[in-house]
Amino acid sequence: MGKDFRPKVHFTAPKNWINDPNGMVYLNGEYHLFYQHYPDAANWGPMHWGHAVTRDLIHWEHKPIALYPDELGYIFSGSTVYDKENISGFGKEGKPPLVAVYTNHSLEGEEVQSIAYSTDYEHFEKYYGNPVVVNDEKNDFRDPKVFYNPIMKGYSFVVAGGEEVDFYFSRNLKDWRKTGSFKAGVNGFGGICECPDCFPIETEAGTKWVLIVSIIVPKDKKGKPLAEGGHFMSHVTQYYIGDFDGSTFVDTEKFKEPLMLDFGTDNYAPVTFQNLEEKVTMGWADNWAYANETPSTEFRGKMTLARKVEMVKTTEGLRLRSIPQGIDRYKTSRREIGKDFRLGTDCFGLLLEGKGKARLCNESGEEIIVEIADNEIILDRSNAGLKEFNSVFASEEYSILRARRLDCTNNKTEIIFDTAFIEVFADGGLIPMSASVYPNNPYEKIVIDGDLRAEFYEIC
């Protein structure tokens, strides 16, 4: 494995820096992933849109950079829409265009929304009328996510606007007008909003709408949350359940605590693929508290596996569950293992049933522990490997992660480990937890404690 820690099936750029997934869309049997990318160094810098495609969500083909910085600024996050009806007029020769809606971030910090289009779905031309949306009142105005508006028969986008998200509508993807706003902190964590998404999803009781908002949680000078009930992490991703009235999102399902899309440290800015009936997300599998300092060499940043999200009813109300995608074919070779299993790979899956602990260990005494307890799920990376590179990463709060269980009758847990990244799907996917680790040597064995039945399958 060496010390580069590049995962095998979690997406990374060919080299250097990536963060937020952008413009994800499904076209002609291929999943397109655009992403925040600085091609010249392994740290954050002037943002471009990188581009890659896949047919199976595991094996990716890298494409040329899709969008470069221009006179309006860096190319920050955004989305794409497959304009099947060519309402934009950008299509040609019977080829519907792919329209990218993104944020330009100037050197002075001004943020505006712009568009670009492509008919070969690889090379983009920027619209001569950019920017298409400006807002002089807000310093933080970014990350538009386009979605079909079934009520007004056109397209809306939801965009982060400071401590709220704003909604805009268009019938041609070029001329946009504001229709409403939703303040994230009224129910849930407050703070600066980023990378929102809004989409319908089917439930037993009919269609609901989900609003995803990633939040920069405000802290005091000692790094503690300013608001009561705030989160220990500086960046979290939460979601709301409700309705979309054509103008804005309405939060109809009130809960005592914020709804978290992931209970780990390393899944930020997740959004869904456009033009795909199923709701499938990917997120940036790192954390702003330490992303620029992680012990990598030629690359920094990775994505989570794609996850299908479904809405299910629990004893505490409706919740989203996450199901990892692209790995089912590897499960055909799964086999039951005993309490002490010797590993021959650093990219594998574990299917657990019951309660107890699963530990991934190496000869250096390093280990990751996943514990399925009576009332909570615990992911302990405090002794998983390198951590001195960043004090926040090494802190107890970021090292021992806990989530209250939502379905204590469902004792099925899936773990996917890939070189230096672990994804846990507990309570049948109701409790996802994602975390990066940096072992000095590969983990060599799995140790099972407690009343746990375990099946193992190799991915790579």
Coordinates of C-alpha atoms in Angstrom, one line a residue:
M1 CA 0.0 0.0 0.0
G2 CA 2.8 2.4 0.7
K3 CA 2.1 5.7 2.3
D4 CA 0.0 7.3 -0.4
F5 CA -3.3 5.9 0.9
R6 CA -5.0 6.1 -2.5
P7 CA -8.2 4.0 -2.3
K8 CA -9.0 1.4 -5.0
V9 CA -12.7 1.7 -5.6
H10 CA -13.4 5.2 -4.1
F11 CA -13.0 7.8 -6.7
T12 CA -9.9 10.0 -6.8
A13 CA -8.6 12.4 -9.4
P14 CA -5.5 11.2 -11.4
K15 CA -3.5 13.6 -9.2
N16 CA -3.8 16.6 -6.9
W17 CA -6.8 18.1 -5.1
I18 CA -10.5 17.4 -5.3
N19 CA -13.5 18.3 -3.1
D20 CA -17.2 18.6 -3.7
P21 CA -18.9 16.4 -6.3
N22 CA -20.6 18.6 -9.0
G23 CA -22.9 18.2 -11.9
M24 CA -23.7 14.5 -11.4
V25 CA -26.0 13.2 -14.1
Y26 CA -27.0 9.9 -15.7
L27 CA -26.8 9.8 -19.5
N28 CA -27.0 6.9 -22.0
G29 CA -26.0 4.3 -19.5
E30 CA -23.1 6.3 -18.0
Y31 CA -22.9 8.2 -14.7
H32 CA -21.1 11.5 -15.1
L33 CA -19.2 12.9 -12.1
F34 CA -17.9 16.5 -12.3
Y35 CA -16.0 17.6 -9.2
Q36 CA -14.1 20.5 -7.6
H37 CA -10.5 20.1 -8.7
Y38 CA -7.2 22.0 -8.5
P39 CA -5.0 20.2 -11.1
D40 CA -1.8 21.9 -10.2
A41 CA -1.3 20.9 -6.5
A42 CA -2.5 18.5 -3.8
N43 CA -4.1 21.3 -1.9
W44 CA -7.1 23.6 -2.4
G45 CA -6.5 26.3 -5.1
P46 CA -8.2 27.9 -8.0
M47 CA -11.2 25.7 -8.6
H48 CA -11.9 23.9 -11.9
W49 CA -14.5 21.2 -12.8
G50 CA -12.8 17.8 -13.2
H51 CA -14.8 15.1 -15.0
A52 CA -15.1 11.3 -15.0
V53 CA -17.6 8.7 -16.2
T54 CA -18.5 5.2 -15.2
R55 CA -21.0 2.5 -16.1
D56 CA -20.8 0.5 -12.8
L57 CA -20.1 3.3 -10.2
I58 CA -16.8 1.5 -9.4
H59 CA -14.5 1.8 -12.4
W60 CA -14.0 5.3 -13.7
E61 CA -12.7 6.8 -16.9
H62 CA -11.1 10.2 -16.5
K63 CA -12.1 12.9 -19.0
P64 CA -10.5 16.3 -19.8
I65 CA -11.2 19.1 -17.4
A66 CA -14.7 20.4 -18.2
L67 CA -14.6 24.0 -16.9
Y68 CA -11.6 26.3 -16.2
P69 CA -11.6 29.6 -14.2
D70 CA -12.5 32.7 -16.3
E71 CA -12.8 36.4 -16.0
L72 CA -15.7 36.0 -13.6
G73 CA -13.6 33.9 -11.2
Y74 CA -13.0 30.3 -10.1
I75 CA -15.5 27.6 -11.0
F76 CA -17.2 26.6 -7.7
S77 CA -19.8 23.9 -7.2
G78 CA -23.0 23.5 -9.1
S79 CA -25.0 20.9 -11.1
T80 CA -26.0 19.9 -14.6
V81 CA -29.3 19.1 -16.2
Y82 CA -30.0 17.0 -19.2
D83 CA -32.2 19.3 -21.3
K84 CA -34.1 16.6 -23.2
E85 CA -36.6 19.1 -24.7
N86 CA -33.9 21.6 -25.6
I87 CA -35.8 24.4 -23.8
S88 CA -32.5 26.2 -23.5
G89 CA -31.9 26.3 -27.3
F90 CA -28.4 25.1 -26.8
G91 CA -29.0 21.7 -28.5
K92 CA -28.0 21.0 -32.1
E93 CA -28.3 18.3 -34.8
G94 CA -30.8 16.4 -32.7
K95 CA -28.6 16.2 -29.6
P96 CA -30.1 17.6 -26.4
P97 CA -27.6 19.7 -24.5
L98 CA -26.2 19.1 -21.0
V99 CA -26.5 22.4 -19.2
A100 CA -24.2 23.1 -16.3
V101 CA -25.3 25.7 -13.7
Y102 CA -22.4 26.7 -11.4
T103 CA -21.0 29.4 -9.2
N104 CA -18.3 31.8 -10.3
H105 CA -16.2 33.0 -7.3
S106 CA -14.2 36.1 -8.0
L107 CA -10.9 37.1 -6.4
E108 CA -12.8 39.7 -4.4
G109 CA -15.1 37.0 -3.0
E110 CA -18.2 37.9 -5.1
E111 CA -20.3 34.9 -6.0
V112 CA -22.7 34.7 -9.0
Q113 CA -24.4 31.9 -10.9
S114 CA -23.4 31.1 -14.5
I115 CA -24.1 28.4 -17.1
A116 CA -22.3 26.4 -19.7
Y117 CA -23.5 23.8 -22.2
S118 CA -22.3 20.8 -24.1
T119 CA -23.8 18.5 -26.8
D120 CA -21.0 15.9 -26.7
Y121 CA -21.3 15.8 -22.9
E122 CA -17.5 16.4 -22.5
H123 CA -16.6 19.8 -24.0
F124 CA -18.4 22.8 -22.6
E125 CA -19.0 26.3 -23.9
K126 CA -19.8 29.1 -21.5
Y127 CA -22.9 31.2 -22.1
Y128 CA -22.3 34.6 -23.4
G129 CA -24.9 36.1 -21.1
N130 CA -23.1 35.0 -17.9
P131 CA -23.7 35.6 -15.0
V132 CA -27.4 34.6 -15.2
V133 CA -28.1 35.2 -11.5
V134 CA -26.5 37.8 -9.2
N135 CA -27.2 38.7 -5.6
D136 CA -25.5 41.8 -4.2
E137 CA -26.8 41.3 -0.7
K138 CA -25.1 38.1 0.2
N139 CA -21.4 37.2 0.5
D140 CA -22.2 33.5 0.5
F141 CA -24.2 32.6 -2.6
R142 CA -23.2 29.4 -4.2
D143 CA -23.7 25.8 -5.2
P144 CA -26.9 25.7 -7.3
K145 CA -28.6 22.3 -7.7
V146 CA -31.1 22.2 -10.6
F147 CA -34.2 20.0 -10.4
Y148 CA -37.4 19.6 -12.3
N149 CA -40.3 21.6 -10.9
P150 CA -43.5 19.5 -11.6
I151 CA -45.8 22.2 -10.3
M152 CA -44.6 25.1 -12.5
K153 CA -43.5 22.9 -15.4
G154 CA -40.0 24.1 -15.7
Y155 CA -36.7 23.9 -13.7
S156 CA -35.8 25.2 -10.3
F157 CA -32.5 25.4 -8.6
V158 CA -31.8 25.6 -4.9
V159 CA -28.7 27.6 -4.0
A160 CA -27.0 28.3 -0.7
G161 CA -27.6 31.9 0.4
G162 CA -25.9 32.6 3.6
E163 CA -27.9 31.1 6.5
E164 CA -30.7 30.0 4.2
V165 CA -31.2 28.4 0.9
D166 CA -32.9 30.2 -2.0
F167 CA -35.1 28.9 -4.8
Y168 CA -35.0 30.2 -8.4
F169 CA -37.2 29.1 -11.4
S170 CA -36.7 29.2 -15.1
R171 CA -38.5 27.9 -18.2
N172 CA -35.4 28.1 -20.5
L173 CA -32.5 27.4 -18.1
K174 CA -31.1 30.9 -18.9
D175 CA -33.5 33.4 -17.4
W176 CA -34.1 32.9 -13.6
R177 CA -36.3 34.5 -11.0
K178 CA -36.3 34.0 -7.3
T179 CA -39.4 32.2 -5.9
G180 CA -38.6 31.6 -2.2
S181 CA -36.2 30.8 0.6
F182 CA -35.9 28.3 3.5
K183 CA -33.9 29.1 6.7
A184 CA -32.0 26.0 7.7
G185 CA -31.6 26.8 11.4
V186 CA -35.3 27.0 12.3
N187 CA -35.3 23.2 12.7
G188 CA -31.9 21.7 12.7
F189 CA -28.4 23.1 12.7
G190 CA -27.9 26.7 11.8
G191 CA -24.9 28.3 10.1
I192 CA -23.7 29.1 6.6
C193 CA -25.4 26.8 4.1
E194 CA -23.6 24.9 1.3
C195 CA -24.3 22.4 -1.4
P196 CA -28.1 22.0 -1.1
D197 CA -30.2 19.5 -3.0
C198 CA -34.0 19.1 -3.3
F199 CA -35.8 16.1 -4.7
P200 CA -39.0 14.1 -4.5
I201 CA -38.9 10.6 -3.0
E202 CA -41.6 7.9 -2.7
T203 CA -42.8 6.6 0.7
E204 CA -45.6 4.3 1.9
A205 CA -47.7 7.4 2.4
G206 CA -47.0 8.9 -1.0
T207 CA -44.5 11.4 -2.3
K208 CA -42.4 13.4 0.1
W209 CA -39.6 16.0 -0.7
V210 CA -36.2 16.0 0.8
L211 CA -34.0 19.0 1.2
I212 CA -30.3 18.3 1.9
V213 CA -28.2 21.1 3.3
S214 CA -24.5 21.0 4.2
I215 CA -23.8 23.4 7.0
I216 CA -20.7 25.3 8.3
V217 CA -21.6 25.1 12.0
P218 CA -20.6 28.3 13.9
K219 CA -18.0 27.9 16.7
D220 CA -16.7 30.1 19.5
K221 CA -13.0 30.9 19.9
K222 CA -12.4 27.6 21.7
G223 CA -14.0 25.7 18.9
K224 CA -17.2 24.9 20.7
P225 CA -20.6 25.2 19.0
L226 CA -22.2 28.6 19.5
A227 CA -25.8 27.3 19.4
E228 CA -27.3 25.0 22.0
G229 CA -27.4 21.5 20.4
G230 CA -24.8 22.4 17.9
H231 CA -22.5 19.7 16.4
F232 CA -18.9 19.1 17.4
M233 CA -17.8 19.1 13.8
S234 CA -17.3 22.3 11.9
H235 CA -19.1 20.9 8.8
V236 CA -22.1 18.6 8.8
T237 CA -24.7 17.5 6.3
Q238 CA -28.3 17.4 7.4
Y239 CA -31.7 16.8 5.7
Y240 CA -35.3 17.8 6.0
I241 CA -38.5 16.0 5.0
G242 CA -41.5 17.9 3.8
D243 CA -43.1 19.2 0.6
F244 CA -42.2 21.5 -2.3
D245 CA -45.0 23.9 -3.3
G246 CA -43.4 25.0 -6.6
S247 CA -41.8 28.1 -5.0
T248 CA -40.0 26.8 -1.9
F249 CA -39.5 23.8 0.4
V250 CA -41.8 23.5 3.3
D251 CA -40.6 21.5 6.4
T252 CA -43.6 19.5 7.4
E253 CA -41.9 16.8 9.4
K254 CA -40.6 18.2 12.7
F255 CA -38.1 16.3 14.7
K256 CA -36.5 16.8 18.1
E257 CA -33.0 16.5 16.7
P258 CA -31.4 17.3 13.3
L259 CA -31.6 14.5 10.7
M260 CA -28.1 13.6 9.7
L261 CA -27.3 12.1 6.3
D262 CA -24.0 10.6 7.7
F263 CA -22.9 10.3 11.3
G264 CA -19.2 10.1 10.5
T265 CA -16.6 12.7 9.9
D266 CA -15.9 12.3 6.2
N267 CA -19.0 12.7 4.0
Y268 CA -19.6 16.4 3.0
A269 CA -21.5 18.1 0.2
P270 CA -23.4 15.0 -1.0
V271 CA -25.9 15.5 -3.8
T272 CA -27.9 13.3 -6.1
F273 CA -27.5 12.3 -9.8
Q274 CA -29.9 14.2 -12.1
N275 CA -31.9 12.3 -14.8
L276 CA -31.9 9.1 -12.7
E277 CA -35.2 7.8 -11.3
E278 CA -33.5 6.3 -8.2
K279 CA -32.1 8.8 -5.7
V280 CA -28.3 8.1 -5.7
T281 CA -25.9 10.3 -3.9
M282 CA -22.1 10.7 -3.7
G283 CA -20.2 12.9 -1.2
W284 CA -16.8 14.3 -0.7
A285 CA -15.1 11.8 1.6
D286 CA -13.0 14.2 3.6
N287 CA -13.4 17.0 6.1
W288 CA -12.4 20.7 5.9
A289 CA -10.9 20.6 9.4
Y290 CA -7.9 18.6 8.1
A291 CA -8.3 17.9 4.3
N292 CA -5.4 20.1 3.3
E293 CA -3.1 18.2 5.7
T294 CA -3.9 14.6 5.2
P295 CA -0.8 12.3 4.7
S296 CA -1.1 11.8 1.0
T297 CA 1.5 12.6 -1.7
E298 CA 0.3 12.9 -5.2
F299 CA -3.4 13.3 -4.5
R300 CA -5.8 14.7 -1.9
G301 CA -9.5 14.1 -1.7
K302 CA -11.8 11.2 -2.6
M303 CA -15.5 10.5 -2.9
T304 CA -17.8 8.1 -1.0
L305 CA -19.2 5.2 -2.8
A306 CA -22.5 6.0 -4.5
R307 CA -25.4 5.4 -2.2
K308 CA -29.0 4.9 -3.1
V309 CA -31.2 6.6 -0.5
E310 CA -34.7 5.4 0.3
M311 CA -37.3 6.8 2.8
V312 CA -38.6 4.3 5.4
K313 CA -40.8 4.6 8.4
T314 CA -39.3 4.0 11.8
T315 CA -40.7 4.2 15.3
E316 CA -39.5 7.8 15.4
G317 CA -40.9 8.8 12.0
L318 CA -39.6 8.9 8.5
R319 CA -35.9 8.6 7.9
L320 CA -33.5 8.1 5.0
R321 CA -31.5 4.9 4.7
S322 CA -28.4 4.6 2.6
I323 CA -27.5 1.5 0.5
P324 CA -24.0 1.3 -1.1
Q325 CA -24.1 0.9 -4.9
G326 CA -21.8 -0.9 -7.4
I327 CA -20.6 -3.7 -5.1
D328 CA -23.4 -6.3 -5.3
R329 CA -21.5 -8.4 -7.8
Y330 CA -18.6 -8.8 -5.3
K331 CA -21.0 -10.2 -2.7
T332 CA -21.6 -13.4 -4.7
S333 CA -18.3 -14.7 -3.3
R334 CA -19.0 -13.9 0.3
R335 CA -18.3 -16.5 3.0
E336 CA -18.7 -16.7 6.7
I337 CA -15.7 -16.1 8.8
G338 CA -14.7 -17.0 12.3
K339 CA -13.7 -14.8 15.3
D340 CA -10.1 -14.3 14.0
F341 CA -9.8 -13.9 10.2
R342 CA -6.5 -13.3 8.4
L343 CA -6.8 -10.7 5.6
G344 CA -5.2 -10.9 2.2
T345 CA -6.5 -7.6 0.9
D346 CA -7.1 -4.0 1.9
C347 CA -10.3 -3.6 -0.1
F348 CA -13.2 -5.7 1.2
G349 CA -16.7 -5.8 2.6
L350 CA -18.1 -7.2 5.8
L351 CA -21.7 -8.2 6.4
L352 CA -22.5 -8.4 10.2
E353 CA -25.6 -9.6 12.0
G354 CA -26.0 -9.3 15.7
K355 CA -24.3 -7.2 18.4
G356 CA -20.7 -6.9 19.3
K357 CA -17.4 -5.5 18.0
A358 CA -15.5 -5.9 14.7
R359 CA -11.9 -4.9 14.8
L360 CA -9.5 -4.4 11.9
C361 CA -6.0 -4.8 13.2
N362 CA -2.4 -4.7 12.0
E363 CA 1.0 -5.9 13.5
S364 CA 1.8 -2.3 14.6
G365 CA -1.1 -2.5 17.2
E366 CA -3.3 -0.2 15.1
E367 CA -7.0 -0.9 14.8
I368 CA -10.4 0.4 13.8
I369 CA -13.3 -0.7 16.0
V370 CA -16.9 -0.8 14.9
E371 CA -19.3 -1.6 17.8
I372 CA -22.9 -2.4 17.5
A373 CA -24.2 -1.9 21.0
D374 CA -27.7 -2.0 22.5
N375 CA -28.6 1.6 21.8
E376 CA -25.8 3.1 19.8
I377 CA -23.3 2.5 17.0
I378 CA -19.6 3.4 17.8
L379 CA -16.8 3.9 15.3
D380 CA -13.5 4.2 17.0
R381 CA -10.5 5.3 15.0
S382 CA -8.5 6.7 17.9
N383 CA -5.8 4.1 17.4
A384 CA -6.2 3.5 13.7
G385 CA -2.9 4.9 12.5
L386 CA -1.4 8.3 11.7
K387 CA -3.1 11.2 13.4
E388 CA -0.5 13.7 14.5
F389 CA -0.7 15.6 11.2
N390 CA -3.7 17.5 12.5
S391 CA -4.9 18.2 16.1
V392 CA -8.6 18.2 15.1
F393 CA -8.3 14.8 13.4
A394 CA -6.5 13.5 16.5
S395 CA -9.1 14.9 19.0
E396 CA -11.3 12.5 20.9
E397 CA -14.5 14.1 19.4
Y398 CA -13.3 13.3 15.8
S399 CA -11.8 9.9 16.8
I400 CA -14.6 8.2 18.7
L401 CA -17.9 8.6 16.7
R402 CA -21.2 7.7 18.2
A403 CA -24.8 7.6 16.8
R404 CA -28.0 6.7 18.6
R405 CA -29.6 3.7 17.0
L406 CA -32.9 4.2 15.1
D407 CA -33.9 0.6 14.8
C408 CA -32.6 -1.7 17.5
T409 CA -34.5 -4.6 16.0
N410 CA -32.4 -4.5 12.8
N411 CA -29.0 -5.8 13.7
K412 CA -27.7 -5.9 10.2
T413 CA -24.6 -3.9 9.5
E414 CA -22.5 -3.6 6.3
I415 CA -18.9 -2.4 6.4
I416 CA -16.9 -1.5 3.3
F417 CA -13.1 -0.8 3.9
D418 CA -10.9 0.5 1.1
T419 CA -7.2 1.1 1.9
A420 CA -7.7 4.1 4.1
F421 CA -11.4 4.7 4.2
I422 CA -14.3 3.0 6.0
E423 CA -18.0 3.2 5.4
V424 CA -20.4 1.7 7.9
F425 CA -24.1 1.1 7.2
A426 CA -25.8 0.1 10.5
D427 CA -29.4 -0.5 11.4
G428 CA -30.0 -1.7 7.8
G429 CA -28.5 1.6 6.4
L430 CA -30.3 4.0 8.8
I431 CA -27.0 4.9 10.5
P432 CA -24.2 5.5 7.9
M433 CA -20.8 6.5 9.3
S434 CA -17.8 7.4 7.1
A435 CA -14.3 8.0 8.3
S436 CA -10.7 8.2 6.9
V437 CA -7.8 6.4 8.6
Y438 CA -4.1 6.3 7.8
P439 CA -2.5 3.0 9.1
N440 CA 1.2 2.7 9.0
N441 CA 0.8 -0.8 7.7
P442 CA -2.2 -2.5 6.1
Y443 CA -4.7 -4.1 8.5
E444 CA -3.9 -7.8 8.5
K445 CA -6.9 -9.4 10.3
I446 CA -10.5 -9.0 11.4
V447 CA -11.3 -9.9 15.0
I448 CA -14.9 -10.5 15.9
D449 CA -16.1 -10.1 19.6
G450 CA -19.5 -10.7 21.0
D451 CA -22.6 -12.2 19.4
L452 CA -21.8 -11.3 15.8
R453 CA -22.1 -13.5 12.7
A454 CA -19.8 -12.2 10.0
E455 CA -19.5 -12.7 6.3
F456 CA -16.5 -11.5 4.2
Y457 CA -16.2 -10.6 0.6
E458 CA -13.2 -9.3 -1.3
I459 CA -13.6 -6.3 -3.6
C460 CA -10.1 -5.8 -4.9

